[in-house]
Amino acid sequence: MTRKNEGTSTDIYTRITERIVADLERGVRPWMKPWSAKNLSGHVTRPRRFNGEPYSGMNVILLWSEAVARGFTSPTWMTFKQALELGAAVRKGETGTTVVFAGRFTKKEADGGGGETEREIPFLKAYSVFNCDQIEGLPEQFHRQPAVVTEPMERIEHADRFFANTRAVIRHGGDRAFYSPMTDHIQMPPFEAFRDAAAYVATLSHEATHWTAAPARVNRDLSRYAKDRSERAREELVAELGSCFLCADLGIVPELEPRSDHASYVGSWLKVLANDKRAIFAAAAHAQRAVTFLHGLQPTVSENREAA
């Protein structure tokens, strides 16, 4: 990687981290979109590309944050060129939103013995996309409006099935939610103790993200969680993002207010982000890996048919 490319990547990390820090300082969690639970439950989604493919990791946070800041209601984003290819056009005066692409390239280097070795070098690129609300002339399918939900379900059955399929040990009782690495179980208050079913699922999603850290799963190191406040803050940020990602995948409104036992982490997150410009990128990547693992525990279509 050239020094120019290194400088560009560093600038991207810095700019995005500074924006997230500014949001947190204002009391806004930029990854938490203020959905209306009554009218959007079942229609919550991750931001999507023009072809319907969901964004992942850091880009989910960036696009949710921008949608909140600018009042966009569409979940779909596309480049200027993609809008043109669909016969549409970005409205004059509209500005794009930065998303990032992380990749690797192979570089050949002398090995000191007259031969060559190959080394993979990571890189980060930024480019701009536009929300469908900024574009005129798009086909009707890009302007879907959610139906109004008048009577929410008492339990969210597809979410219950999702967590049952993980085979995680989930115990109910007490007034705290947590994951215990020592016993490898998730502890949840009784379902009836939550405001509604969505709040229960959001909390369980958070603890399930912690659960994925075990060595036999994604092997995320929690050895210093109880001893190091910085490491605890990093892991709680991973779990918070994982909960948001998973709730979006399940079409469920996440907890809009931080849990009382988690509200204190905001200050710790600010400290971590101030000292490490890549921390939010790492947290998003870990959260994405955790959620992908949980999805991987779900039965395939063929397995569902056999069960039926």
Short mmCIF file of C-alpha atoms in Angstrom, two decimals:
data_model
loop_
_atom_site.label_atom_id
_atom_site.label_comp_id
_atom_site.label_asym_id
_atom_site.label_seq_id
_atom_site.Cartn_x
_atom_site.Cartn_y
_atom_site.Cartn_z
CA MET A 1 0.00 0.00 0.00
CA THR A 2 1.38 3.43 -0.88
CA ARG A 3 1.68 6.20 1.68
CA LYS A 4 -1.06 8.05 -0.18
CA ASN A 5 -3.42 5.07 0.22
CA GLU A 6 -2.46 4.71 3.89
CA GLY A 7 -3.20 8.39 4.43
CA THR A 8 -6.55 8.11 2.65
CA SER A 9 -7.62 5.12 4.77
CA THR A 10 -6.55 6.87 7.98
CA ASP A 11 -8.54 9.94 6.98
CA ILE A 12 -11.66 7.80 6.39
CA TYR A 13 -11.34 6.17 9.82
CA THR A 14 -10.82 9.58 11.46
CA ARG A 15 -13.70 11.36 9.70
CA ILE A 16 -16.23 8.63 10.42
CA THR A 17 -15.12 8.15 14.04
CA GLU A 18 -15.29 11.91 14.71
CA ARG A 19 -18.84 11.97 13.38
CA ILE A 20 -19.92 9.10 15.63
CA VAL A 21 -18.22 10.71 18.62
CA ALA A 22 -20.12 13.94 17.93
CA ASP A 23 -23.41 12.01 17.89
CA LEU A 24 -22.63 10.23 21.15
CA GLU A 25 -21.69 13.53 22.79
CA ARG A 26 -25.16 14.82 21.85
CA GLY A 27 -26.72 11.76 23.45
CA VAL A 28 -27.54 10.12 20.11
CA ARG A 29 -26.54 6.52 19.42
CA PRO A 30 -26.02 6.79 15.66
CA TRP A 31 -26.71 3.12 15.03
CA MET A 32 -30.14 3.38 16.64
CA LYS A 33 -32.81 4.58 14.27
CA PRO A 34 -35.88 6.08 16.03
CA TRP A 35 -38.47 3.72 14.55
CA SER A 36 -42.15 3.91 15.39
CA ALA A 37 -42.88 0.59 17.06
CA LYS A 38 -46.57 0.68 16.26
CA ASN A 39 -46.35 1.35 12.53
CA LEU A 40 -43.00 -0.12 11.53
CA SER A 41 -42.81 -3.35 13.52
CA GLY A 42 -42.23 -6.10 10.99
CA HIS A 43 -40.91 -3.60 8.43
CA VAL A 44 -37.63 -2.67 10.09
CA THR A 45 -34.72 -3.61 7.88
CA ARG A 46 -31.07 -3.03 7.35
CA PRO A 47 -30.15 -0.43 4.75
CA ARG A 48 -30.25 -2.07 1.32
CA ARG A 49 -28.48 -1.67 -2.00
CA PHE A 50 -30.45 -0.97 -5.17
CA ASN A 51 -30.64 -4.72 -5.88
CA GLY A 52 -32.12 -5.54 -2.46
CA GLU A 53 -28.88 -6.87 -0.96
CA PRO A 54 -28.49 -5.65 2.65
CA TYR A 55 -25.46 -3.65 3.73
CA SER A 56 -23.38 -5.10 6.54
CA GLY A 57 -21.04 -4.01 9.33
CA MET A 58 -19.93 -0.41 9.46
CA ASN A 59 -22.08 0.67 6.51
CA VAL A 60 -25.25 -0.21 8.43
CA ILE A 61 -24.28 2.30 11.12
CA LEU A 62 -23.29 4.99 8.62
CA LEU A 63 -26.53 4.75 6.62
CA TRP A 64 -28.84 4.49 9.63
CA SER A 65 -27.13 7.54 11.12
CA GLU A 66 -27.53 9.53 7.92
CA ALA A 67 -31.17 8.48 7.53
CA VAL A 68 -31.90 9.77 11.02
CA ALA A 69 -30.01 13.03 10.51
CA ARG A 70 -31.67 13.82 7.19
CA GLY A 71 -35.12 12.34 7.70
CA PHE A 72 -34.95 9.67 4.99
CA THR A 73 -37.67 7.00 5.16
CA SER A 74 -36.52 4.66 2.39
CA PRO A 75 -34.17 1.80 3.36
CA THR A 76 -32.64 1.68 -0.14
CA TRP A 77 -29.46 3.41 -1.34
CA MET A 78 -27.63 3.50 -4.66
CA THR A 79 -24.83 5.26 -6.49
CA PHE A 80 -25.38 8.10 -8.94
CA LYS A 81 -24.61 5.71 -11.83
CA GLN A 82 -27.01 3.02 -10.58
CA ALA A 83 -29.83 5.59 -10.44
CA LEU A 84 -29.15 6.53 -14.07
CA GLU A 85 -29.16 2.88 -15.11
CA LEU A 86 -32.65 2.57 -13.61
CA GLY A 87 -33.85 5.52 -15.71
CA ALA A 88 -33.89 7.85 -12.69
CA ALA A 89 -31.80 10.81 -11.57
CA VAL A 90 -30.53 12.29 -8.32
CA ARG A 91 -32.26 15.59 -7.67
CA LYS A 92 -30.17 18.69 -8.25
CA GLY A 93 -28.43 19.91 -5.11
CA GLU A 94 -28.61 16.57 -3.26
CA THR A 95 -25.43 15.37 -1.56
CA GLY A 96 -24.31 11.78 -1.20
CA THR A 97 -23.56 9.72 1.90
CA THR A 98 -20.21 8.08 2.49
CA VAL A 99 -20.01 4.29 2.67
CA VAL A 100 -16.86 2.21 2.77
CA PHE A 101 -15.48 -0.85 1.03
CA ALA A 102 -12.81 -2.94 2.72
CA GLY A 103 -10.70 -5.31 0.68
CA ARG A 104 -7.24 -6.77 0.21
CA PHE A 105 -4.69 -6.82 -2.56
CA THR A 106 -1.65 -9.03 -3.02
CA LYS A 107 1.82 -7.53 -3.21
CA LYS A 108 4.97 -9.39 -4.25
CA GLU A 109 8.09 -8.71 -2.22
CA ALA A 110 11.67 -9.97 -2.29
CA ASP A 111 12.24 -12.65 0.34
CA GLY A 112 15.96 -11.94 0.81
CA GLY A 113 16.98 -15.19 -0.82
CA GLY A 114 16.59 -14.18 -4.42
CA GLY A 115 12.94 -15.21 -4.57
CA GLU A 116 9.60 -13.53 -4.03
CA THR A 117 6.84 -13.84 -1.47
CA GLU A 118 3.26 -12.62 -1.64
CA ARG A 119 1.73 -10.50 1.09
CA GLU A 120 -1.93 -9.56 1.46
CA ILE A 121 -2.43 -5.91 2.32
CA PRO A 122 -5.81 -4.58 3.55
CA PHE A 123 -7.25 -1.35 2.15
CA LEU A 124 -10.27 0.84 2.72
CA LYS A 125 -12.08 2.90 0.08
CA ALA A 126 -14.92 5.36 0.49
CA TYR A 127 -17.61 6.17 -2.07
CA SER A 128 -20.96 7.95 -2.11
CA VAL A 129 -24.50 6.64 -2.30
CA PHE A 130 -27.88 8.36 -2.37
CA ASN A 131 -31.09 7.44 -0.59
CA CYS A 132 -34.16 6.76 -2.75
CA ASP A 133 -35.78 9.82 -1.15
CA GLN A 134 -33.16 11.90 -3.01
CA ILE A 135 -33.89 10.38 -6.41
CA GLU A 136 -36.62 11.12 -8.95
CA GLY A 137 -38.06 8.74 -11.51
CA LEU A 138 -37.42 5.44 -9.75
CA PRO A 139 -39.70 2.46 -10.42
CA GLU A 140 -42.59 2.06 -7.98
CA GLN A 141 -40.95 -0.88 -6.20
CA PHE A 142 -38.47 1.52 -4.60
CA HIS A 143 -41.23 3.46 -2.84
CA ARG A 144 -42.86 0.75 -0.76
CA GLN A 145 -44.75 2.07 2.27
CA PRO A 146 -45.19 -0.10 5.39
CA ALA A 147 -48.68 -1.17 6.34
CA VAL A 148 -50.05 0.12 9.63
CA VAL A 149 -50.02 -2.49 12.39
CA THR A 150 -52.89 -2.05 14.78
CA GLU A 151 -52.65 -5.14 17.01
CA PRO A 152 -49.09 -6.26 17.74
CA MET A 153 -48.55 -9.96 18.44
CA GLU A 154 -48.22 -11.05 22.04
CA ARG A 155 -45.12 -13.08 21.15
CA ILE A 156 -42.98 -12.78 18.05
CA GLU A 157 -43.01 -16.37 16.87
CA HIS A 158 -40.35 -16.18 14.16
CA ALA A 159 -37.94 -14.57 16.64
CA ASP A 160 -38.67 -17.28 19.22
CA ARG A 161 -37.88 -19.92 16.56
CA PHE A 162 -34.69 -18.11 15.59
CA PHE A 163 -33.25 -18.23 19.12
CA ALA A 164 -34.48 -21.78 19.71
CA ASN A 165 -32.56 -22.85 16.60
CA THR A 166 -29.30 -21.53 18.07
CA ARG A 167 -29.50 -24.19 20.83
CA ALA A 168 -28.23 -21.60 23.29
CA VAL A 169 -29.14 -22.34 26.90
CA ILE A 170 -31.56 -19.54 27.85
CA ARG A 171 -32.75 -19.41 31.45
CA HIS A 172 -35.45 -17.12 32.79
CA GLY A 173 -35.70 -15.57 36.23
CA GLY A 174 -34.48 -12.63 38.29
CA ASP A 175 -34.30 -9.03 37.15
CA ARG A 176 -31.04 -9.00 35.14
CA ALA A 177 -30.12 -10.00 31.60
CA PHE A 178 -26.59 -11.30 31.05
CA TYR A 179 -24.43 -13.96 29.43
CA SER A 180 -22.29 -16.11 31.74
CA PRO A 181 -19.12 -17.47 30.08
CA MET A 182 -18.49 -19.71 33.10
CA THR A 183 -21.72 -21.65 32.64
CA ASP A 184 -22.21 -20.74 28.97
CA HIS A 185 -25.81 -19.71 29.42
CA ILE A 186 -27.93 -16.62 28.78
CA GLN A 187 -29.95 -15.35 31.73
CA MET A 188 -33.13 -13.38 30.97
CA PRO A 189 -35.82 -11.85 33.20
CA PRO A 190 -39.27 -13.41 32.67
CA PHE A 191 -40.91 -12.51 29.38
CA GLU A 192 -43.71 -10.75 31.29
CA ALA A 193 -41.19 -8.34 32.84
CA PHE A 194 -40.55 -6.61 29.50
CA ARG A 195 -42.48 -3.68 28.06
CA ASP A 196 -43.41 -5.73 25.00
CA ALA A 197 -42.21 -8.66 22.91
CA ALA A 198 -39.89 -6.45 20.85
CA ALA A 199 -38.06 -5.29 23.98
CA TYR A 200 -37.59 -8.90 25.01
CA VAL A 201 -36.15 -9.84 21.60
CA ALA A 202 -33.85 -6.79 21.54
CA THR A 203 -32.42 -7.72 24.94
CA LEU A 204 -32.05 -11.38 24.00
CA SER A 205 -30.31 -10.33 20.76
CA HIS A 206 -27.78 -8.37 22.81
CA GLU A 207 -27.03 -11.32 25.09
CA ALA A 208 -26.96 -13.76 22.16
CA THR A 209 -24.25 -11.61 20.58
CA HIS A 210 -22.20 -12.02 23.77
CA TRP A 211 -22.93 -15.79 23.62
CA THR A 212 -21.28 -16.08 20.20
CA ALA A 213 -17.92 -15.07 21.72
CA ALA A 214 -17.20 -18.57 23.08
CA PRO A 215 -14.14 -20.35 21.59
CA ALA A 216 -16.31 -22.98 19.88
CA ARG A 217 -18.28 -20.23 18.12
CA VAL A 218 -16.59 -17.07 16.79
CA ASN A 219 -13.87 -17.09 19.48
CA ARG A 220 -14.01 -13.43 20.54
CA ASP A 221 -11.72 -12.90 23.53
CA LEU A 222 -13.66 -12.04 26.72
CA SER A 223 -10.86 -12.93 29.15
CA ARG A 224 -10.36 -9.29 30.20
CA TYR A 225 -14.04 -8.32 30.23
CA ALA A 226 -14.38 -8.33 34.02
CA LYS A 227 -10.99 -6.71 34.69
CA ASP A 228 -10.58 -4.00 32.06
CA ARG A 229 -13.17 -1.24 31.62
CA SER A 230 -11.94 -0.49 28.13
CA GLU A 231 -12.30 -4.12 27.03
CA ARG A 232 -15.74 -4.27 28.64
CA ALA A 233 -16.80 -1.14 26.76
CA ARG A 234 -15.57 -2.61 23.48
CA GLU A 235 -17.48 -5.86 24.00
CA GLU A 236 -20.66 -4.03 25.03
CA LEU A 237 -20.40 -1.94 21.88
CA VAL A 238 -20.14 -5.16 19.84
CA ALA A 239 -23.22 -6.55 21.59
CA GLU A 240 -25.20 -3.33 21.13
CA LEU A 241 -24.43 -3.25 17.41
CA GLY A 242 -25.13 -6.97 17.10
CA SER A 243 -28.53 -6.47 18.70
CA CYS A 244 -29.37 -3.65 16.26
CA PHE A 245 -28.25 -5.69 13.23
CA LEU A 246 -30.14 -8.79 14.33
CA CYS A 247 -33.33 -6.90 15.20
CA ALA A 248 -33.24 -5.34 11.74
CA ASP A 249 -32.82 -8.79 10.18
CA LEU A 250 -35.80 -10.06 12.17
CA GLY A 251 -37.89 -7.00 11.28
CA ILE A 252 -38.21 -5.96 14.91
CA VAL A 253 -37.94 -2.51 16.49
CA PRO A 254 -34.96 -2.56 18.88
CA GLU A 255 -34.82 -0.93 22.27
CA LEU A 256 -34.75 2.82 21.61
CA GLU A 257 -33.62 3.70 25.12
CA PRO A 258 -30.44 2.15 26.53
CA ARG A 259 -30.91 -0.32 29.36
CA SER A 260 -30.20 1.24 32.75
CA ASP A 261 -27.25 -1.13 33.24
CA HIS A 262 -25.79 -0.10 29.87
CA ALA A 263 -26.33 3.68 29.86
CA SER A 264 -23.00 4.22 31.63
CA TYR A 265 -21.14 2.72 28.69
CA VAL A 266 -21.59 5.83 26.55
CA GLY A 267 -18.76 7.60 28.39
CA SER A 268 -16.54 4.54 28.04
CA TRP A 269 -17.30 4.32 24.32
CA LEU A 270 -16.31 7.95 23.87
CA LYS A 271 -13.01 7.28 25.60
CA VAL A 272 -12.32 4.18 23.47
CA LEU A 273 -13.18 5.98 20.22
CA ALA A 274 -11.02 8.97 21.17
CA ASN A 275 -8.01 6.70 21.63
CA ASP A 276 -8.62 4.36 18.69
CA LYS A 277 -10.02 5.64 15.39
CA ARG A 278 -10.59 2.08 14.16
CA ALA A 279 -12.50 0.87 17.22
CA ILE A 280 -15.98 1.42 15.77
CA PHE A 281 -14.97 -0.39 12.57
CA ALA A 282 -13.66 -3.33 14.60
CA ALA A 283 -16.82 -3.41 16.73
CA ALA A 284 -19.05 -3.39 13.63
CA ALA A 285 -17.00 -6.20 12.07
CA HIS A 286 -17.21 -8.32 15.24
CA ALA A 287 -20.96 -7.65 15.48
CA GLN A 288 -21.46 -8.64 11.85
CA ARG A 289 -19.47 -11.85 12.40
CA ALA A 290 -21.58 -12.70 15.46
CA VAL A 291 -24.89 -12.12 13.66
CA THR A 292 -23.72 -14.10 10.63
CA PHE A 293 -22.85 -16.98 12.97
CA LEU A 294 -26.34 -16.88 14.52
CA HIS A 295 -27.93 -16.93 11.07
CA GLY A 296 -25.72 -19.89 10.19
CA LEU A 297 -27.34 -21.92 12.99
CA GLN A 298 -30.76 -21.64 11.34
CA PRO A 299 -32.10 -24.62 9.36
CA THR A 300 -31.90 -24.47 5.59
CA VAL A 301 -34.97 -24.46 3.35
CA SER A 302 -34.54 -28.17 2.62
CA GLU A 303 -34.29 -28.98 6.33
CA ASN A 304 -37.49 -27.05 6.97
CA ARG A 305 -39.28 -29.04 4.26
CA GLU A 306 -38.10 -32.34 5.75
CA ALA A 307 -39.29 -31.26 9.18
CA ALA A 308 -42.69 -30.39 7.75
#
